[in-house]
Coordinates of C-alpha atoms in Angstrom, one line a residue:
M1054 CA 116.0 100.2 88.8
S1055 CA 115.4 103.5 88.7
R1056 CA 112.2 105.3 88.4
R1057 CA 113.8 107.6 85.5
A1058 CA 114.4 103.7 83.7
L1059 CA 110.6 102.5 85.0
S1060 CA 109.4 105.1 83.7
Y1061 CA 111.1 105.2 80.1
L1062 CA 110.4 101.5 79.9
A1063 CA 106.7 102.1 80.6
G1064 CA 106.5 104.3 77.9
L1065 CA 107.4 101.5 75.3
L1066 CA 103.5 100.1 76.0
L1067 CA 102.3 103.8 75.5
P1068 CA 102.0 102.9 71.5
A1069 CA 100.0 100.0 72.2
L1070 CA 97.6 101.3 74.9
T1071 CA 96.5 104.2 72.5
A1072 CA 94.2 102.9 70.8
T1073 CA 92.4 101.6 73.9
L1074 CA 92.5 105.0 75.6
L1075 CA 91.5 107.2 72.5
A1076 CA 88.2 105.3 71.6
A1077 CA 87.0 106.0 74.7
A1078 CA 86.8 109.5 73.9
P1079 CA 84.0 111.2 72.7
A1080 CA 83.5 110.9 68.7
A1081 CA 84.1 114.2 67.2
A1082 CA 81.5 116.1 65.1
T1083 CA 83.0 115.6 61.9
G1084 CA 79.9 116.2 59.7
T1085 CA 80.9 114.2 56.1
C1086 CA 84.7 114.2 56.7
S1087 CA 86.6 110.4 56.6
V1088 CA 90.2 109.8 56.5
Q1089 CA 91.6 107.9 54.4
T1090 CA 95.3 106.6 55.0
R1091 CA 97.7 105.9 53.1
P1092 CA 101.8 105.0 52.3
V1093 CA 104.3 107.6 51.7
S1094 CA 107.5 106.5 50.7
L1095 CA 110.6 108.9 49.0
Q1096 CA 114.0 108.9 48.2
V1097 CA 115.9 110.6 50.9
D1098 CA 119.7 110.1 51.2
G1099 CA 119.9 107.7 49.2
E1100 CA 117.1 105.4 51.2
Q1101 CA 113.6 104.4 51.4
A1102 CA 112.3 106.6 54.0
T1103 CA 108.7 105.8 54.6
G1104 CA 105.5 107.2 56.4
L1105 CA 102.1 107.9 56.4
V1106 CA 99.6 110.0 55.3
Y1107 CA 96.2 110.9 57.2
E1108 CA 93.7 112.5 54.7
P1109 CA 90.3 114.3 55.3
R1110 CA 88.2 113.0 52.4
G1111 CA 84.0 114.2 51.4
C1112 CA 84.7 117.3 52.8
A1113 CA 86.1 120.8 51.9
V1114 CA 90.1 120.5 53.0
G1115 CA 91.4 123.7 54.4
N1116 CA 94.7 125.3 53.1
A1117 CA 96.9 123.8 55.8
L1118 CA 99.3 120.8 56.5
V1119 CA 100.0 119.1 59.9
V1120 CA 103.7 117.3 59.9
A1121 CA 103.8 115.0 63.2
A1122 CA 107.1 113.8 64.6
H1123 CA 106.4 110.5 66.7
G1124 CA 108.6 109.7 69.7
H1125 CA 110.9 106.9 70.4
N1126 CA 110.0 103.0 69.9
G1127 CA 107.0 104.5 67.8
S1128 CA 106.6 105.0 64.2
A1129 CA 104.4 106.9 61.6
A1130 CA 101.5 104.7 63.2
Q1131 CA 101.7 106.4 66.8
Y1132 CA 98.3 107.6 67.7
A1133 CA 97.3 107.0 64.8
E1134 CA 93.5 107.1 65.9
Y1135 CA 94.3 110.5 67.6
L1136 CA 95.7 111.8 64.3
I1137 CA 92.9 111.0 62.4
S1138 CA 90.5 112.7 64.6
I1139 CA 92.2 115.9 64.6
A1140 CA 92.5 115.1 60.9
A1141 CA 88.6 114.9 60.4
R1142 CA 88.0 117.2 62.8
T1143 CA 89.9 120.5 61.3
A1144 CA 89.6 118.5 57.7
T1145 CA 93.4 119.3 57.5
P1146 CA 96.0 116.1 56.3
V1147 CA 98.7 114.8 58.9
L1148 CA 101.7 113.4 57.5
S1149 CA 103.6 111.1 59.3
M1150 CA 107.2 109.7 58.9
D1151 CA 109.0 106.7 60.0
L1152 CA 112.0 108.3 61.0
R1153 CA 113.3 106.3 58.8
G1154 CA 112.0 102.9 58.2
S1155 CA 115.7 101.7 56.6
P1156 CA 118.3 98.8 57.2
Q1157 CA 120.3 101.2 58.5
W1158 CA 118.0 103.6 60.4
P1159 CA 115.7 101.4 62.0
T1160 CA 112.2 102.5 62.6
G1161 CA 111.9 103.9 66.2
E1162 CA 115.2 103.9 67.1
W1163 CA 117.1 107.1 68.0
N1164 CA 117.7 108.3 64.2
L1165 CA 117.4 112.4 65.1
W1166 CA 119.9 113.7 61.8
A1167 CA 117.9 111.1 59.3
G1168 CA 114.7 111.7 61.2
W1169 CA 115.1 115.6 60.5
R1170 CA 115.7 115.0 57.0
D1171 CA 112.9 112.7 56.4
L1172 CA 110.5 115.6 57.5
V1173 CA 111.9 117.7 55.8
A1174 CA 112.1 116.1 52.2
A1175 CA 108.4 114.6 53.1
T1176 CA 106.7 118.4 53.6
Q1177 CA 108.6 119.3 50.2
W1178 CA 107.3 116.2 48.3
Y1179 CA 103.6 117.3 49.9
K1180 CA 103.7 120.7 49.5
S1181 CA 105.0 120.2 45.9
T1182 CA 101.9 117.9 44.6
H1183 CA 99.6 120.1 46.9
P1184 CA 100.2 123.8 46.0
G1185 CA 97.2 124.9 47.4
V1186 CA 98.9 124.4 51.3
A1187 CA 99.6 127.4 52.6
R1188 CA 100.5 126.6 56.2
T1189 CA 102.3 124.1 57.8
V1190 CA 102.4 122.5 61.3
L1191 CA 105.2 121.0 62.5
W1192 CA 104.5 119.0 65.6
G1193 CA 106.5 116.3 67.8
W1194 CA 106.1 114.6 70.8
S1195 CA 108.7 113.4 72.9
Q1196 CA 112.5 112.5 70.6
G1197 CA 110.0 113.6 68.1
A1198 CA 109.9 116.9 69.4
M1199 CA 113.3 117.2 69.2
T1200 CA 113.8 115.6 65.7
S1201 CA 111.3 118.4 64.5
G1202 CA 112.7 121.2 66.5
L1203 CA 116.0 119.9 64.3
A1204 CA 114.1 120.0 60.9
A1205 CA 112.7 123.7 62.3
A1206 CA 116.2 124.6 62.3
Y1207 CA 118.2 123.1 59.4
G1208 CA 114.7 123.2 56.8
P1209 CA 115.0 125.7 54.4
A1210 CA 113.1 128.9 56.3
G1211 CA 109.4 129.3 55.3
L1212 CA 109.2 125.3 54.9
F1213 CA 107.1 125.5 58.2
D1214 CA 105.2 127.8 59.9
Y1215 CA 104.8 127.0 63.1
W1216 CA 106.3 124.5 65.4
V1217 CA 104.7 122.4 68.2
D1218 CA 107.3 121.2 70.8
T1219 CA 105.4 118.3 72.9
F1220 CA 107.7 116.9 76.5
G1221 CA 110.7 117.0 74.4
P1222 CA 114.1 117.2 74.9
S1223 CA 115.9 120.4 74.0
N1224 CA 120.0 119.4 74.6
L1225 CA 121.7 116.0 73.8
F1226 CA 124.1 116.5 76.5
T1227 CA 121.7 116.8 79.0
H1228 CA 119.6 114.3 77.4
F1229 CA 122.3 112.1 77.5
Q1230 CA 123.9 112.3 80.5
G1231 CA 119.9 112.7 82.2
P1232 CA 117.1 110.9 81.2
A1233 CA 119.2 108.1 78.7
A1234 CA 121.5 107.3 81.3
D1235 CA 119.6 104.8 83.0
Y1236 CA 118.8 103.0 79.6
P1237 CA 122.5 101.4 78.0
A1238 CA 120.6 100.7 74.9
L1239 CA 119.4 104.6 74.3
Q1240 CA 122.7 105.7 74.8
A1241 CA 123.7 103.7 72.1
Q1242 CA 121.5 104.7 69.9
I1243 CA 122.3 108.6 70.5
Q1244 CA 126.2 107.6 70.4
R1245 CA 125.2 106.1 66.6
D1246 CA 123.2 108.9 65.9
A1247 CA 126.0 111.5 66.2
G1248 CA 129.0 109.3 64.7
G1249 CA 129.8 106.9 67.1
C1250 CA 131.2 108.8 70.0
V1251 CA 130.2 110.3 73.0
P1252 CA 129.4 114.1 74.2
L1253 CA 133.2 114.8 74.7
A1254 CA 134.7 113.0 72.2
C1255 CA 132.4 115.1 69.4
P1256 CA 130.8 117.9 71.1
L1257 CA 130.0 119.4 67.9
A1258 CA 127.7 116.2 66.9
Y1259 CA 125.6 116.7 70.2
A1260 CA 125.6 120.4 70.0
E1261 CA 124.0 120.7 66.0
R1262 CA 121.6 117.7 67.7
S1263 CA 120.3 120.2 70.4
P1264 CA 117.7 122.4 69.4
A1265 CA 117.9 124.7 72.2
L1266 CA 121.7 125.5 70.9
Q1267 CA 120.1 126.0 66.9
A1268 CA 117.4 128.3 68.1
G1269 CA 118.5 131.0 66.2
R1270 CA 118.3 129.1 63.3
M1271 CA 114.6 128.2 63.4
G1272 CA 113.1 129.9 60.0
I1273 CA 109.1 129.7 62.3
R1274 CA 107.0 132.1 62.6
H1275 CA 106.1 131.2 66.5
A1276 CA 106.7 128.1 68.4
F1277 CA 104.8 126.0 71.1
L1278 CA 106.2 124.6 73.9
V1279 CA 104.1 121.9 76.2
H1280 CA 105.9 120.4 79.2
G1281 CA 104.0 118.7 82.3
T1282 CA 105.6 120.0 85.3
A1283 CA 105.6 116.6 86.8
D1284 CA 107.5 114.7 83.7
E1285 CA 109.4 111.9 84.8
V1286 CA 111.7 111.0 81.6
V1287 CA 112.3 114.4 80.0
P1288 CA 112.5 117.2 82.7
Y1289 CA 110.0 120.2 82.7
A1290 CA 113.4 122.1 82.6
A1291 CA 114.2 120.8 79.4
S1292 CA 111.0 123.4 77.8
M1293 CA 112.7 125.7 79.9
Q1294 CA 115.6 126.1 78.5
M1295 CA 114.3 125.5 74.8
R1296 CA 112.0 128.5 75.4
A1297 CA 115.1 131.0 77.0
A1298 CA 117.0 129.6 73.9
L1299 CA 113.9 131.0 71.8
M1300 CA 113.7 134.3 73.4
L1301 CA 117.8 134.8 73.4
A1302 CA 117.3 134.6 69.6
G1303 CA 114.4 136.8 68.8
K1304 CA 112.0 133.8 67.9
P1305 CA 108.4 134.5 69.5
S1306 CA 107.1 131.6 71.5
T1307 CA 104.0 130.4 74.0
M1308 CA 104.7 128.2 77.1
Y1309 CA 102.0 126.0 78.2
S1310 CA 102.5 124.7 81.6
I1311 CA 100.8 121.8 82.6
V1312 CA 100.5 120.9 86.2
S1313 CA 97.8 118.6 86.4
G1314 CA 94.7 118.1 83.9
R1315 CA 92.4 115.1 83.6
T1316 CA 92.4 112.4 81.8
L1317 CA 90.1 110.9 79.3
H1318 CA 88.0 109.4 81.9
G1319 CA 88.1 112.7 83.9
V1320 CA 90.4 111.9 86.2
V1321 CA 92.9 114.5 87.5
E1322 CA 96.5 113.6 87.3
P1323 CA 99.6 115.2 87.2
G1324 CA 101.1 116.4 84.1
R1325 CA 103.3 113.9 83.1
H1326 CA 105.2 112.2 80.0
N1327 CA 102.2 110.0 78.7
V1328 CA 99.2 109.9 77.3
G1329 CA 97.0 112.4 79.0
P1330 CA 96.8 115.9 79.8
V1331 CA 100.1 117.2 78.3
L1332 CA 99.9 115.3 74.8
F1333 CA 96.1 116.4 74.7
E1334 CA 96.6 120.0 74.9
A1335 CA 99.7 120.0 72.4
G1336 CA 96.6 118.5 69.8
C1337 CA 94.7 121.4 71.3
V1338 CA 97.0 124.1 70.4
V1339 CA 97.2 122.1 66.7
E1340 CA 94.0 122.4 66.4
R1341 CA 93.6 125.7 66.8
L1342 CA 96.6 126.5 64.6
L1343 CA 94.9 125.2 62.0
L1344 CA 91.4 127.0 62.7
G1345 CA 92.7 130.5 63.4
T1346 CA 92.0 130.5 67.1
E1347 CA 95.2 130.1 68.6
P1348 CA 97.0 133.0 69.9
V1349 CA 100.3 134.0 67.2
D1350 CA 101.3 137.4 68.4
G1351 CA 104.0 137.7 70.6
N1352 CA 105.2 135.8 73.8
R1353 CA 102.7 134.2 76.2
D1354 CA 102.7 131.9 79.0
Y1355 CA 99.5 129.8 80.0
L1356 CA 99.5 127.4 82.9
V1357 CA 96.8 124.3 83.6
D1358 CA 96.4 123.1 87.1
V1359 CA 92.9 121.8 87.3
A1360 CA 93.4 120.6 90.7
A1361 CA 94.0 123.8 91.7
G1362 CA 91.3 125.1 89.3
V1363 CA 93.0 126.8 87.4
V1364 CA 92.9 126.5 83.4
A1365 CA 94.4 129.6 81.8
V1366 CA 94.7 128.4 78.4
P1367 CA 92.5 129.9 75.2
P1368 CA 89.5 128.0 75.0
A1369 CA 89.4 124.6 73.2
P1370 CA 88.3 123.6 69.9
P1371 CA 84.9 122.2 68.8
N1372 CA 84.5 118.6 70.1
A1373 CA 88.6 118.6 71.1
K1374 CA 89.7 116.8 74.2
C1375 CA 92.2 119.4 76.1
A1376 CA 94.6 119.0 79.3
A1377 CA 91.4 120.6 81.2

């Protein structure tokens, strides 16, 4: 079995390991802010779309909303402890959908088209019931980064203010032929989502599902790309392609390149596709956006290589675990 396939199969264990890993993190200084988890259910395309919202209670809630998109084989509950800790530290609700969670589009499978429509519908619903929300941060990791990128491209202009793409594919053509090539079940799901055909048979469907080819449609204020240079599942080049597409489209963006960083236990490891430095730095980008400390002017590039003594990123938010 190839390294890509082994890495992909290992990735199936991440949701089960996340609770244990994040439980080892230092307790956040949340004051009187607790977080309530409640289910979400709404009609999208004539089907029931489900999810969860993590809402701060007992504190002064801010005017922002985080909309999270999970990875392949995940659900709205993926990285729940991590999302709850961010909600508590920043006093900001986090909305996470199952993408879609219906018999036709089972949760955890490759459901890009149903997924982005769920993100848009859920965000519109939440903002309509919470008129105080003035800023929306769209955050996806792995497959969820691709799904959220499509939501940024096809959703109404201004619905999302910022997009945080964490080790996400950017081009469905290359993803189908590359990372998915060693996993027939994933390729079958990609084909189903694209209308039942391979890229050569229906290139338009694959182009429509490629965020890098839809960058010009994105009605966001700023994009943030966070990727590890040692990613063995989604190549670092995917984010470089996304960055180039954003710049060509005149969309401001920031690139975070994680060469190496520290785990929750302080061990230095390469920037990979896991619950590790890359995911943690992306979470810190989200927190800095919520706290107003993340630079959002112009195009910027940041580098983290702890092994080489380089940590050229904005300061970590209070009590947060970043790549370093």
